[in-house]
Coordinates of C-alpha atoms and ligand atoms in Angstrom, one line a residue:
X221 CA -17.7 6.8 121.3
X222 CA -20.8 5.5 119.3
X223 CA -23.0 6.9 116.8
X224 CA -21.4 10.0 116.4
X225 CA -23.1 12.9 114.2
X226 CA -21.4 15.4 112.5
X227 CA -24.0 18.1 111.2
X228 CA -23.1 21.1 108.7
X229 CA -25.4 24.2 108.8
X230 CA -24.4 26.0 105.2
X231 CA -24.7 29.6 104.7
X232 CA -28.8 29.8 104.2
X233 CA -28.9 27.7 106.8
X234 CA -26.8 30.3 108.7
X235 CA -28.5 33.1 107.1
X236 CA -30.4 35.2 109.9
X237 CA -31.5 34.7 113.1
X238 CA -34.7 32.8 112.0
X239 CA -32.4 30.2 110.5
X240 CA -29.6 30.0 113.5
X241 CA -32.9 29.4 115.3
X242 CA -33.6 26.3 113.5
X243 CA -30.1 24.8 113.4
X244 CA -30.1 25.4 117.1
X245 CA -32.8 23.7 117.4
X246 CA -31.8 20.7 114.8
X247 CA -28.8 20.5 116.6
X248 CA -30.5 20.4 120.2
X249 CA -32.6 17.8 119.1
X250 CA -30.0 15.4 117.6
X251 CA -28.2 15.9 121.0
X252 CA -30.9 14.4 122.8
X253 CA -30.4 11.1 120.8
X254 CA -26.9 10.4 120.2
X255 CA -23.1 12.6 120.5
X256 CA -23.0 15.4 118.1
X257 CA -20.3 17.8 116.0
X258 CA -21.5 20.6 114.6
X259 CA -19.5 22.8 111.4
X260 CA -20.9 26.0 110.3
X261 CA -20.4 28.3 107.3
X262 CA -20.5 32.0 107.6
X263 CA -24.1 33.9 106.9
X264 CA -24.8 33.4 103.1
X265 CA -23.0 36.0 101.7
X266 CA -20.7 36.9 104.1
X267 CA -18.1 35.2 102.5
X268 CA -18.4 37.2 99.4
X269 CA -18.9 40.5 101.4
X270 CA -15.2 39.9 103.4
X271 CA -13.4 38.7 100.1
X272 CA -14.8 42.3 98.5
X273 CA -14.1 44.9 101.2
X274 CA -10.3 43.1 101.0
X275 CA -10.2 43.6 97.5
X276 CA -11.7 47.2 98.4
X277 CA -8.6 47.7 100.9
X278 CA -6.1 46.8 97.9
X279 CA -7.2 48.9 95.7
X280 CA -7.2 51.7 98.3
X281 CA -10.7 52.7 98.5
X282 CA -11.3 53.2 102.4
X283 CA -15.1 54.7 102.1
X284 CA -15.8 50.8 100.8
X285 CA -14.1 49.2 103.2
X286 CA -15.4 51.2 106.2
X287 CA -19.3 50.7 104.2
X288 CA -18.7 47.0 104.0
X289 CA -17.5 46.6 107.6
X290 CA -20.3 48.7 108.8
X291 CA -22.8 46.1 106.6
X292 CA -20.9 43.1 108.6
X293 CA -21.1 44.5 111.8
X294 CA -24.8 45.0 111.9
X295 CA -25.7 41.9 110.2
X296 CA -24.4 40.3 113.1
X297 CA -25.6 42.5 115.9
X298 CA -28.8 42.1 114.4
X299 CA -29.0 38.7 114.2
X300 CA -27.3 38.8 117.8
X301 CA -30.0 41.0 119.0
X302 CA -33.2 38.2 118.1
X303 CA -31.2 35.8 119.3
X304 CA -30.3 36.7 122.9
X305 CA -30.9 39.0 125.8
X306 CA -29.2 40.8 128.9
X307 CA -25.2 39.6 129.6
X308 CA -25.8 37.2 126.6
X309 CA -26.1 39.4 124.3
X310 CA -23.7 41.9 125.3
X311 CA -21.1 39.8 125.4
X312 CA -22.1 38.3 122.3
X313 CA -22.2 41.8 120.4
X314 CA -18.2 42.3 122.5
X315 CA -17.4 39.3 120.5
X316 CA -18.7 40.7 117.5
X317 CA -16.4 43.9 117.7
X318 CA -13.8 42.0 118.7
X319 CA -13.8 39.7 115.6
X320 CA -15.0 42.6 112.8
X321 CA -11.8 44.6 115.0
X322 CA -9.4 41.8 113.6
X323 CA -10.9 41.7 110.3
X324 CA -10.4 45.3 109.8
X325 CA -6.7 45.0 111.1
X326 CA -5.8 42.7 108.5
X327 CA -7.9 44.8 106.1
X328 CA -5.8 48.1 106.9
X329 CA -2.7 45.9 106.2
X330 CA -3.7 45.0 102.7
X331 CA -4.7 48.9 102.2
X332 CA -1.1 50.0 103.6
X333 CA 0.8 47.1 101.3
X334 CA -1.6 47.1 98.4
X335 CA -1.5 44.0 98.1
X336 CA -3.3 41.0 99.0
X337 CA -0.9 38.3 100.2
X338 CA -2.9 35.0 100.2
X339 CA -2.3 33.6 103.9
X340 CA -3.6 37.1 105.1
X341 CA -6.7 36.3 102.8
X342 CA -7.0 33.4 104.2
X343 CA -7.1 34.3 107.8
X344 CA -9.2 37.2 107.3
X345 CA -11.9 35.7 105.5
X346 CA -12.3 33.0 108.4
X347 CA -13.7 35.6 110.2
X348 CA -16.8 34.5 108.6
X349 CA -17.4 31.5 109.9
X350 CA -16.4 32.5 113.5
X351 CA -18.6 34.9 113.8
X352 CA -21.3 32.5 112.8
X353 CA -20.1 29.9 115.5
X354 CA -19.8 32.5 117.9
X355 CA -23.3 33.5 117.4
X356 CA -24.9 29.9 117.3
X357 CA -22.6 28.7 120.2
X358 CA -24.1 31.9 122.4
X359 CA -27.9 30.5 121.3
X360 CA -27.6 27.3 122.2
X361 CA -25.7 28.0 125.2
X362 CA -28.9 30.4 126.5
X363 CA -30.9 27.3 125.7
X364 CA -29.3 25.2 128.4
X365 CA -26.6 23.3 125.5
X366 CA -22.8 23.6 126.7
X367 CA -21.4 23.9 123.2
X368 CA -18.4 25.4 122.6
X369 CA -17.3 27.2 119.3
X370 CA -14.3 25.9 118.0
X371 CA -11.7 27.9 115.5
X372 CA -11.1 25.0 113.0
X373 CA -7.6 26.5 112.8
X374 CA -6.7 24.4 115.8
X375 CA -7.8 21.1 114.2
X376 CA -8.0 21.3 110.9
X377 CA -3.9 20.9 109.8
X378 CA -3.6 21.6 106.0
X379 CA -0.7 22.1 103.4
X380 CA 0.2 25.6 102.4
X381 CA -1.9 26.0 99.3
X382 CA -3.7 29.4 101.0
X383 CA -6.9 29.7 99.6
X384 CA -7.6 25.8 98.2
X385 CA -5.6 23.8 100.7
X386 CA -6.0 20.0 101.1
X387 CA -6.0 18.2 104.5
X388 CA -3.2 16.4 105.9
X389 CA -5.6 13.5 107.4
X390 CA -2.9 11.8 110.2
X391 CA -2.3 15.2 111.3
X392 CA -5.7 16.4 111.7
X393 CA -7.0 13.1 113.0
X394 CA -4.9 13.4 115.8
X395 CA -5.8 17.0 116.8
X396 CA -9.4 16.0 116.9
X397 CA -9.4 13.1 118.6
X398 CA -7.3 14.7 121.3
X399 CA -9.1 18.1 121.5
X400 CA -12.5 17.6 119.9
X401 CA -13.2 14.0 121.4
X402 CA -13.1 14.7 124.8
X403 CA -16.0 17.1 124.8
X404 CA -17.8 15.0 122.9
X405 CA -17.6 12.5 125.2
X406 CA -18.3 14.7 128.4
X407 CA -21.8 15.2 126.7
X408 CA -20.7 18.9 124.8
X409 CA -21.3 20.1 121.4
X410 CA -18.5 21.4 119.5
X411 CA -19.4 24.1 117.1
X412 CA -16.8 24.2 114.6
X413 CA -16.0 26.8 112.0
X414 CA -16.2 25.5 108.7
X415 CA -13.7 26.6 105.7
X416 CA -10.9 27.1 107.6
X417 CA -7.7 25.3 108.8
X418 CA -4.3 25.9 109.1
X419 CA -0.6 24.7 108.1
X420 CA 1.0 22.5 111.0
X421 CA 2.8 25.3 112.0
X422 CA 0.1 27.2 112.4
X423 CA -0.6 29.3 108.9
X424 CA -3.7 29.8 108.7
X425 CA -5.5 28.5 105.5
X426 CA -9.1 27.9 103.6
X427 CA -10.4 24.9 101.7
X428 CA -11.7 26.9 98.8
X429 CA -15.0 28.3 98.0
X430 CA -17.8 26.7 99.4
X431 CA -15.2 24.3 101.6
X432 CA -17.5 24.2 105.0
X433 CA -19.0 21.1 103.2
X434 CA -15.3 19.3 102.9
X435 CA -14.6 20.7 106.9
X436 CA -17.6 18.5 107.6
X437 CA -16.5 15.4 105.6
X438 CA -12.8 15.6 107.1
X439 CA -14.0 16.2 110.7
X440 CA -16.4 13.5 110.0
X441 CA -13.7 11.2 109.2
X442 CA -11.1 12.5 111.7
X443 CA -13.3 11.8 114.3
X444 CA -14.7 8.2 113.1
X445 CA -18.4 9.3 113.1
X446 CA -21.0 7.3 112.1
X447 CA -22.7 9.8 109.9
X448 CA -22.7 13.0 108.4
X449 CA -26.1 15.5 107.6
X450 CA -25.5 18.2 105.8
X451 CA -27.9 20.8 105.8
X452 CA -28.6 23.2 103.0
X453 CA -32.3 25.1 101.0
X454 CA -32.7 22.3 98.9
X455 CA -33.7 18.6 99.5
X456 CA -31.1 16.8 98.5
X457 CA -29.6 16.2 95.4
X458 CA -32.0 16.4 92.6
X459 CA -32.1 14.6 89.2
X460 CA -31.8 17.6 87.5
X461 CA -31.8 21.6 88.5
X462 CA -35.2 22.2 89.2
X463 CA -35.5 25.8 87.7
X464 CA -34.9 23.8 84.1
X465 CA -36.3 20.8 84.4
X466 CA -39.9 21.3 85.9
X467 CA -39.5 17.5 86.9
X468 CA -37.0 17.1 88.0
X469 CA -36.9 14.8 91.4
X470 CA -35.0 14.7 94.2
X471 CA -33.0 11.5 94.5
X472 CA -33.8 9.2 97.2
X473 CA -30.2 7.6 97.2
X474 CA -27.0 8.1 94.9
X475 CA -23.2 6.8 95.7
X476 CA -20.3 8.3 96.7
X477 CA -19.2 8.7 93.4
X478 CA -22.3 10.1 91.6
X479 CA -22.7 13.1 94.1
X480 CA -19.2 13.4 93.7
X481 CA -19.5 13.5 89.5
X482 CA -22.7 15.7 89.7
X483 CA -20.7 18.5 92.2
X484 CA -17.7 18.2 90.1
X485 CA -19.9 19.2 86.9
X486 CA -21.7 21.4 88.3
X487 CA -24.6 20.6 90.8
X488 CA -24.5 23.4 93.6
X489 CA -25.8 20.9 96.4
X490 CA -22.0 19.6 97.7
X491 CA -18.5 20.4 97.7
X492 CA -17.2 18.3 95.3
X493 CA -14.2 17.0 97.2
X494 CA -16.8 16.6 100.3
X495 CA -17.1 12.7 100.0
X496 CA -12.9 12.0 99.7
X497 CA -12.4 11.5 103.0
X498 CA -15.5 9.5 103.8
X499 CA -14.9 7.1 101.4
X500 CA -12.5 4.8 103.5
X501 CA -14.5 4.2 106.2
X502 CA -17.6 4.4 104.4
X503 CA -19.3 7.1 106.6
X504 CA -22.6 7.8 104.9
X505 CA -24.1 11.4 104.4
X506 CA -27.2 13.0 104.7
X507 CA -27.8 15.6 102.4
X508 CA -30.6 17.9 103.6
X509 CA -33.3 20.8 103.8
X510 CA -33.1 22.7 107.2
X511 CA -36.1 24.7 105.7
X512 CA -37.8 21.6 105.6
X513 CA -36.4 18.5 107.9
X514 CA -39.5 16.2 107.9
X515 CA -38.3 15.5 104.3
X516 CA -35.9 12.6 103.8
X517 CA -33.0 14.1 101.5
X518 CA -30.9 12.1 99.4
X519 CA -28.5 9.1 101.3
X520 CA -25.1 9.7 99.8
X521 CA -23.5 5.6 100.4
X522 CA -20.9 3.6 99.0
X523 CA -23.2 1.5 97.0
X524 CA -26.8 1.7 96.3
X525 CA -29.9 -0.5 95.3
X526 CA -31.0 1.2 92.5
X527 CA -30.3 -0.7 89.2
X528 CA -27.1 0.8 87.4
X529 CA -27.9 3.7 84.9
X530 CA -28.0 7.8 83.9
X531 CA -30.0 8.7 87.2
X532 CA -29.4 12.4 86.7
X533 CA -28.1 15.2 84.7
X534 CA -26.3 18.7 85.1
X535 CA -25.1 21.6 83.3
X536 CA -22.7 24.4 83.3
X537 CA -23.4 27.3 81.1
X538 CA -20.6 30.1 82.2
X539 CA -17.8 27.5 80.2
X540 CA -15.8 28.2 77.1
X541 CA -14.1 25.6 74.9
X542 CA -10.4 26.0 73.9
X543 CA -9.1 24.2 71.1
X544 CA -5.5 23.8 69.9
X545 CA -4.3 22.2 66.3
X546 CA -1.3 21.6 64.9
X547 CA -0.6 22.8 61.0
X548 CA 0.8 19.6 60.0
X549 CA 0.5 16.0 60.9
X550 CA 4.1 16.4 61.7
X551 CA 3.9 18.1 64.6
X552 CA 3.3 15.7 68.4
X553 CA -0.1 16.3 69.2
X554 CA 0.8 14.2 72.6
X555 CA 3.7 16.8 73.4
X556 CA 1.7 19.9 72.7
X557 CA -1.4 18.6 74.4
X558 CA 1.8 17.3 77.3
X559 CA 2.7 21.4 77.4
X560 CA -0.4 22.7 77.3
X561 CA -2.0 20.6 80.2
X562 CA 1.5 21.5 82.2
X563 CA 0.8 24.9 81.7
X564 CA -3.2 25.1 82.6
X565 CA -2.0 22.8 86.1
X566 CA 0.7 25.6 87.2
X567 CA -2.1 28.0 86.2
X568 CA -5.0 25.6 88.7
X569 CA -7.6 26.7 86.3
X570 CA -9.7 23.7 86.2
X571 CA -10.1 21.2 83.1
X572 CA -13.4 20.3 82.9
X573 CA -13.6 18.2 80.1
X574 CA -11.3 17.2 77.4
X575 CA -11.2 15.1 74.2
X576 CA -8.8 14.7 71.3
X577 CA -8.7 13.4 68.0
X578 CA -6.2 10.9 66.9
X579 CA -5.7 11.9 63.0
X580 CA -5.4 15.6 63.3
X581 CA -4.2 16.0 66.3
X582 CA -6.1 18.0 67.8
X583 CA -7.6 18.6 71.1
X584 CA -9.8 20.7 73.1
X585 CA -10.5 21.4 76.7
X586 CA -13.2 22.7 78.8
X587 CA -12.6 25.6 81.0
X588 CA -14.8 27.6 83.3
X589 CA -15.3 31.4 82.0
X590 CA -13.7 33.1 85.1
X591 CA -10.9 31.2 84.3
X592 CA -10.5 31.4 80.7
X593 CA -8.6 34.3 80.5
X594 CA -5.6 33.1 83.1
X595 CA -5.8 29.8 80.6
X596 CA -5.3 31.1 77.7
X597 CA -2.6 32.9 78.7
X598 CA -1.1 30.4 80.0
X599 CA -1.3 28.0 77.0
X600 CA -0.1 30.8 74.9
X601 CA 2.8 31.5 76.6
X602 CA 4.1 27.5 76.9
X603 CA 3.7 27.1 73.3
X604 CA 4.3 30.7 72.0
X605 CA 7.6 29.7 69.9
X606 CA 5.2 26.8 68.1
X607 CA 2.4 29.4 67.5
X608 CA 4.8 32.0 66.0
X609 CA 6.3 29.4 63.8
X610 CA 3.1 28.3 62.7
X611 CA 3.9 24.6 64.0
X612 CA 0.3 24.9 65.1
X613 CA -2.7 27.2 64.6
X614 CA -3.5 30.1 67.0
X615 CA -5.5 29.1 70.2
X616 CA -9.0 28.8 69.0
X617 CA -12.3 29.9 71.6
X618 CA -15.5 29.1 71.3
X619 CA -17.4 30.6 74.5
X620 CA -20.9 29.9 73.0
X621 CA -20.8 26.6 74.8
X622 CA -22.3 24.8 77.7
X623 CA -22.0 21.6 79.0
X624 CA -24.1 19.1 80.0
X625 CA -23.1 15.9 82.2
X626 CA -24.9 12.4 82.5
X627 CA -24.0 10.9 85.3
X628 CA -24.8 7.2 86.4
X629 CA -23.0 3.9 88.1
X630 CA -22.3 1.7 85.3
X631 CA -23.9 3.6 82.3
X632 CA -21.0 2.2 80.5
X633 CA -22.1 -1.0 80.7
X634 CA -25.5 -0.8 79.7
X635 CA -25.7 -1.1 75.8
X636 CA -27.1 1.9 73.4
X637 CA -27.4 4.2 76.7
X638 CA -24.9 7.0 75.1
X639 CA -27.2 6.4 71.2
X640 CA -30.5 7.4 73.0
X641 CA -28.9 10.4 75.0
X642 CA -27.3 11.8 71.7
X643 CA -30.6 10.7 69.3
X644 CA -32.7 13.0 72.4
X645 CA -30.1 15.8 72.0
X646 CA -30.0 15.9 68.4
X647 CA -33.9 15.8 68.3
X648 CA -34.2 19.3 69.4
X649 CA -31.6 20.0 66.9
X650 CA -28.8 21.1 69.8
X651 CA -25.7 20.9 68.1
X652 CA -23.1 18.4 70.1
X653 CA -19.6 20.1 70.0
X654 CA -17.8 17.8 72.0
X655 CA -17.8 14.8 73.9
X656 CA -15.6 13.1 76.5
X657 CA -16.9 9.8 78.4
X658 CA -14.2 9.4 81.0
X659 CA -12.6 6.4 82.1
X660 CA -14.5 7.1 85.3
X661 CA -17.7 4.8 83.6
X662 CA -20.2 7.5 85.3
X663 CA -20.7 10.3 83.2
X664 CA -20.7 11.5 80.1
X665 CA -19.5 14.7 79.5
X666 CA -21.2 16.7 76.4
X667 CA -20.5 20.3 75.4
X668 CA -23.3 22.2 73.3
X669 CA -24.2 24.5 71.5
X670 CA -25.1 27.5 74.3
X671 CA -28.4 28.6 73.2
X672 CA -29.4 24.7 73.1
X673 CA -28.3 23.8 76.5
X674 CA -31.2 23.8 78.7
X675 CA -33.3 21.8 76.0
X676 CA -30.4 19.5 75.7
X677 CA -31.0 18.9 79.5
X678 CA -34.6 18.8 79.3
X679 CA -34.6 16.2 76.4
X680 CA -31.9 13.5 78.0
X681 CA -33.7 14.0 81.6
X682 CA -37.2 13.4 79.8
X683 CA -35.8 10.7 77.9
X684 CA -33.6 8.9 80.7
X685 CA -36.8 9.1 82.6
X686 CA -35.0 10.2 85.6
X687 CA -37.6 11.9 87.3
X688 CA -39.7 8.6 87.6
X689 CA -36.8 6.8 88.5
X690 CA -35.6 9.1 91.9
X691 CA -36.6 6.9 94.6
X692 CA -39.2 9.4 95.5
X693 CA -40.6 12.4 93.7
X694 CA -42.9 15.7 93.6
X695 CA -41.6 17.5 96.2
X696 CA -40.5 20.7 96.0
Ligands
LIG835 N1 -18.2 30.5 103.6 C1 -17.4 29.9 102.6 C2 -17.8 30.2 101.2 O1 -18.8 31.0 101.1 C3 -17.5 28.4 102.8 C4 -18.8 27.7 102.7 O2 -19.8 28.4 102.8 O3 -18.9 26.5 102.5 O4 -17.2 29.9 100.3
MG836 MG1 -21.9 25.8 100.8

């Protein structure tokens, strides 16, 4: 099969009928041209709407979950309704009970057990996405397309990590080549839920928050396709976030690993474990604005043209910084930093940046503010015999941070590129609390002072000149 395209439509994109519209339309188009995939999130917020009403059904608060399945229900019918007409669109509303019906069973479990046991999560939550597949299957169908929706549960085979689980590659590979390829090659369009997946023997899992991106990437993959576009409100990745920098430009090309570096720290525009699985057969991506298609987007590739350098900067302000230091210079720094990274892994709160200091001992990590609490805890607890001895000092916080990321291909190697990113910082008189350039060469990683953040970013993005430098500019 040549020229395969595998298209993601994200939530927005999914959002209302208007938008299920377009991507009908996107999709019908591309299918005119060349074989086509499709993956879909669920309706933006959606996601957010089934996680709460099972929280809701935990805690025992039936009115709530009967509100919030009311919500879903006519979200979808709605949508449902502008979409379609006559048999369509009743048996397109049938399948709408029919899925919200299944949801609520699992819901009324959680409310009898009170308790939500993550594989149940997991499998309720996918509802989502099916409902969105359903609905854009059902559209295109009425426009003469013979797509199919597809429950990624069937193809998608994933270890049992419920709620963050990785793909097992062979596994899936094989499932879509023998269930997915097929109608591909008879001339149909598979409309696959995104998020989703399930164990080899069939417990159902999801990929973690915002994981219809990293469906895409491994279906891309799995099914050798020779691109992927994925379709979001913005267009494409940007130099900086646009509602901080005024300037800010969208970039014409970036690699693999930039976009992966600028999701990782904190750029909303991909999943960052989205280009993993594209990287060994160097399947290049598309990243998109279904509100506006005319427009390029940014080329995600292995390697790019433009000279090496910072080409674009990001910044997460809901962060706190941890720091841990030993009493005495007696005490291993390298076995209480060893415990304490031990303990924040069985914990999977996320590092996201970390230096240390050689002469003290010291050290300091970056975690995300949602996740501070479970790390702290968890850091206590491995080294609460050294902390009650007074071996070291009590776990210090500082959640007046932010941090800021420069990211580039081969920063490292151009000379006095880190000088002129700190001597912009410190000209708006930000105070830099930490920094960690990792081994990675492609970004440095700074943490400031909160209140400073935003004209930290300004300053290196102004000074960087990354704006001028994007490949293409002004838009948006
Ligand atoms: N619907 C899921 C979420 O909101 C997956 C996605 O949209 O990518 O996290
Ligand atoms: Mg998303």
């Amino acid at each position: 099969m040549k020229d395969l395209l595998v298209m993601k439509f994200g939530g927005t994109s999914m959002g209302s009928a208007d938008r299920i519209e377009v991507a009908g339309k996107l999709a019908r188009e591309a299918l005119a041209q060349r074989p086509v995939a499709v993956v879909v999130s669920a309706m933006s917020k959606v996601t957010d709407l089934l996680l709460d009403t099972l929280r809701r059904a935990e805690g025992g608060d039936n009115a709530a979950v009967e509100a919030n399945l009311k919500t879903l229900a006519e979200r979808h019918e709605a949508a449902c309704g502008k979409l379609l007409d006559g048999a369509a669109l009743d048996q397109a509303v049938g399948e709408v009970e029919t899925l919200v019906a299944e949801f609520r069973r699992i819901a009324n479990g959680v409310q009898m057990l009170g308790e939500r046991p993550p594989r149940a999560v997991d499998e309720a939550v996918a509802v989502g996405e099916r409902l969105s597949a359903m609905m854009l299957t059902a559209y295109l169908s009425r426009h003469g397309v013979r797509a199919k929706a597809i429950n990624a549960r069937e193809v998608i085979v994933t270890d049992a990590v419920f709620g963050n689980a990785t793909p097992l590659m062979d596994k899936t590979r094989e499932r879509a080549q023998r269930l997915l390829r097929p109608l591909i090659e008879d001339g149909m369009l598979p409309v696959v839920t995104g998020f989703n997946g399930a164990t080899a023997d069939g417990r159902p899992t999801t990929l973690g928050r915002g994981g219809s991106d990293f469906s895409a990437s491994i279906l891309a993959a799995a099914l050798d396709s020779s691109e992927l576009w994925i379709w979001t409100d913005v267009d494409g990745i940007m130099t900086a976030d646009p509602r901080i920098v005024p300037g800010a430009a969208v970039l014409a090309e970036v690699t693999y690993r930039e976009a992966a570096e600028l999701a990782y720290n904190g750029a909303k525009v991909l999943h960052p474990r989205t280009l993993a699985p594209l990287v060994e057969r160097k399947i290049p991506v598309w990243s998109k604005n279904s509100f506006a298609p005319e427009r390029p987007g940014t080329r995600i590739v292995p390697e790019v043209k433009a000279p090496p350098g910072p080409r674009a900067v990001t910044s997460m302000a809901g962060v706190a910084l941890v720091s841990l230091e030993p009493n005495s210079a007696e005490v291993s720094g390298t076995r209480i930093m060893g415990r304490a990274l031990e303990a924040l892994s069985a914990t999977s709160a996320e590092v996201l940046a970390m230096t240390s200091s050689s002469y003290q001992q010291s050290f300091c990590f970056l975690v995300r503010k949602d996740e501070l609490e479970r790390a702290r805890e968890a850091v206590e607890a491995a080294l609460s015999l050294e902390i009650n001895h007074e071996y070291i000092k009590p776990v210090e916080v500082n959640e007046n941070v932010g941090l800021l990321a420069v990211v580039g291909e081969g920063m490292r190697g151009k000379a006095g590129m880190a000088g002129e990113i700190f001597t912009a910082i410190s000209r708006e008189k930000v105070n830099v609390i930490a920094i960690a350039q990792g081994s990675s060469e492609l970004t440095i990683a700074i943490v400031v002072a909160r209140e400073g953040l935003d004209k930290a970013v300004r300053a290196v993005h102004q000074q960087c000149r990354m704006g001028e430098t994007a490949g293409y500019t002004g838009i948006k």
